[in-house]
mmCIF file of C-alpha atoms in Angstrom:
data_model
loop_
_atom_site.group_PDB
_atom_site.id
_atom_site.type_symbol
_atom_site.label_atom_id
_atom_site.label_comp_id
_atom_site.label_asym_id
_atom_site.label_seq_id
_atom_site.Cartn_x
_atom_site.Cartn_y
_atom_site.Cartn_z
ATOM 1 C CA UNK J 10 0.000 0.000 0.000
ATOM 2 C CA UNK J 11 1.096 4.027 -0.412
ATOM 3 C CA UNK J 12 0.650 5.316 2.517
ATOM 4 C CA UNK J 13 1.139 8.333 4.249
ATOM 5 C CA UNK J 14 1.217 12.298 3.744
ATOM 6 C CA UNK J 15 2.310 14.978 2.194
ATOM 7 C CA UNK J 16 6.154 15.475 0.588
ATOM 8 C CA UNK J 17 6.254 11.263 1.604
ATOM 9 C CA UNK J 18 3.947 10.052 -1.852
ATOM 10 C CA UNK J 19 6.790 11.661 -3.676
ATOM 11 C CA UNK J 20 9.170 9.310 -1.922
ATOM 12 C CA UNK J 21 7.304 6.580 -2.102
ATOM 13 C CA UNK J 22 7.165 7.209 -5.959
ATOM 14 C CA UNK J 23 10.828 7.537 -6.333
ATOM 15 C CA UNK J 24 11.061 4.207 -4.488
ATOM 16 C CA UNK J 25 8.354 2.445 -6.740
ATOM 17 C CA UNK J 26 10.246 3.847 -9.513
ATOM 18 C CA UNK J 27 13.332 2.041 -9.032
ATOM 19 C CA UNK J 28 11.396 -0.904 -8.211
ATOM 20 C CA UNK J 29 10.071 -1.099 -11.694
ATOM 21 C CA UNK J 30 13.584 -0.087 -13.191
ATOM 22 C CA UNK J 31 14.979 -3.770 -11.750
ATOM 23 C CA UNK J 32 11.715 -5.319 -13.129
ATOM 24 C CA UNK J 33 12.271 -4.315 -15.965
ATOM 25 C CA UNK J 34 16.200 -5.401 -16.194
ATOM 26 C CA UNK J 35 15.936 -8.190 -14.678
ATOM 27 C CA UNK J 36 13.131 -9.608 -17.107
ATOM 28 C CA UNK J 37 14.646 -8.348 -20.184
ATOM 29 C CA UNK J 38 12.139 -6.048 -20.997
ATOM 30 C CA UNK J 39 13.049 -2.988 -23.342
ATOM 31 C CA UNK J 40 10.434 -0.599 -21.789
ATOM 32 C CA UNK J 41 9.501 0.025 -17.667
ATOM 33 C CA UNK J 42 6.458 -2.010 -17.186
ATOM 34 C CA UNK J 43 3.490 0.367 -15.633
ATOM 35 C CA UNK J 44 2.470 -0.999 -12.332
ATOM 36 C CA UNK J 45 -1.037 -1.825 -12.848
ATOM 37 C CA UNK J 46 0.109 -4.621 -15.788
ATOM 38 C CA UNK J 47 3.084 -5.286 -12.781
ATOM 39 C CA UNK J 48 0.681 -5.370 -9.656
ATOM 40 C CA UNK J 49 -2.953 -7.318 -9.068
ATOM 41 C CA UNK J 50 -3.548 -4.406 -6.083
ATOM 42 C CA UNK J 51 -2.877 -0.854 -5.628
ATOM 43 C CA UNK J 52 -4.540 0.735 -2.754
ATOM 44 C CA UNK J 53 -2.821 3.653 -0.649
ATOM 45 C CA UNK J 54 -4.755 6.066 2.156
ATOM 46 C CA UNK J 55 -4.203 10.207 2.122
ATOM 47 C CA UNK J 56 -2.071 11.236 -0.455
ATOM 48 C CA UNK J 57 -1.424 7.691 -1.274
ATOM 49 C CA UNK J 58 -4.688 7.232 -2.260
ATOM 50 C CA UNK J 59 -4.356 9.960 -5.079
ATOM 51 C CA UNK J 60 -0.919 7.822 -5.895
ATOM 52 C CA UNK J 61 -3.097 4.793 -6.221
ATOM 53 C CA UNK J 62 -5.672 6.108 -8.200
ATOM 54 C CA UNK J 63 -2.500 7.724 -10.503
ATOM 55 C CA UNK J 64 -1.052 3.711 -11.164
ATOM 56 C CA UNK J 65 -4.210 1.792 -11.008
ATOM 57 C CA UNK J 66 -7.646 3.021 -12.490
ATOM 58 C CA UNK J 67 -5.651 5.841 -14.450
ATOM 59 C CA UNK J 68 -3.048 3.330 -15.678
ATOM 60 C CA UNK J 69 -0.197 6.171 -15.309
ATOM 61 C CA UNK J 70 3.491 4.880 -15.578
ATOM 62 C CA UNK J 71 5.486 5.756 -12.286
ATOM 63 C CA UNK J 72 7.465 8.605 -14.160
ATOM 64 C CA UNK J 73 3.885 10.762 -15.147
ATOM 65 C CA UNK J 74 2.634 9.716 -11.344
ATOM 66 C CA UNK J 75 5.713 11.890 -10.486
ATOM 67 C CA UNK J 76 4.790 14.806 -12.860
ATOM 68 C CA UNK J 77 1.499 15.270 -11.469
ATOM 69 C CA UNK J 78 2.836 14.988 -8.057
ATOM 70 C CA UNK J 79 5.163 17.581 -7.979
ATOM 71 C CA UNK J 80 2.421 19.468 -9.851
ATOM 72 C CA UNK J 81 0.000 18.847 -7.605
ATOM 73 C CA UNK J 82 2.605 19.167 -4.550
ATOM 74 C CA UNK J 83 3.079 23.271 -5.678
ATOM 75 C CA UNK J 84 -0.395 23.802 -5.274
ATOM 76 C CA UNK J 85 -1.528 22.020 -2.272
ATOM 77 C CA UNK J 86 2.020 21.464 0.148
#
């Protein structure tokens, strides 16, 4: 789960980002696999929740999860 507030969903994004970087070398694959193809549940509470609705229902890869964030961190943090 993402859990958690704040400036922390941006962490947790840059660690789920690196995650999917060794996925994705270690199976040989030529592009970062998005984590809803990677993952049977995403779920996440506070800010986490906006992360989870980012990878799952929205289908977002990790790196455009991280664009909105720090988008969406300027305006509300």
């Amino acid at each position: 789960t993402l859990d958690g507030g704040g400036i922390r969903g941006y962490s947790e994004l840059l660690m789920l980002e690196a995650i999917m970087e060794r996925i994705k070398e270690q199976k040989g694959m030529e592009t970062t696999p998005l984590p809803c193809s990677y993952f049977d549940v995403i779920g996440g509470t506070s800010t986490g929740g906006i992360i989870a609705l980012m990878l799952g229902p929205l289908k977002m890869s990790v790196a455009d999860a991280l664009k909105v964030y720090e988008n969406l961190g300027k305006a509300v943090f």
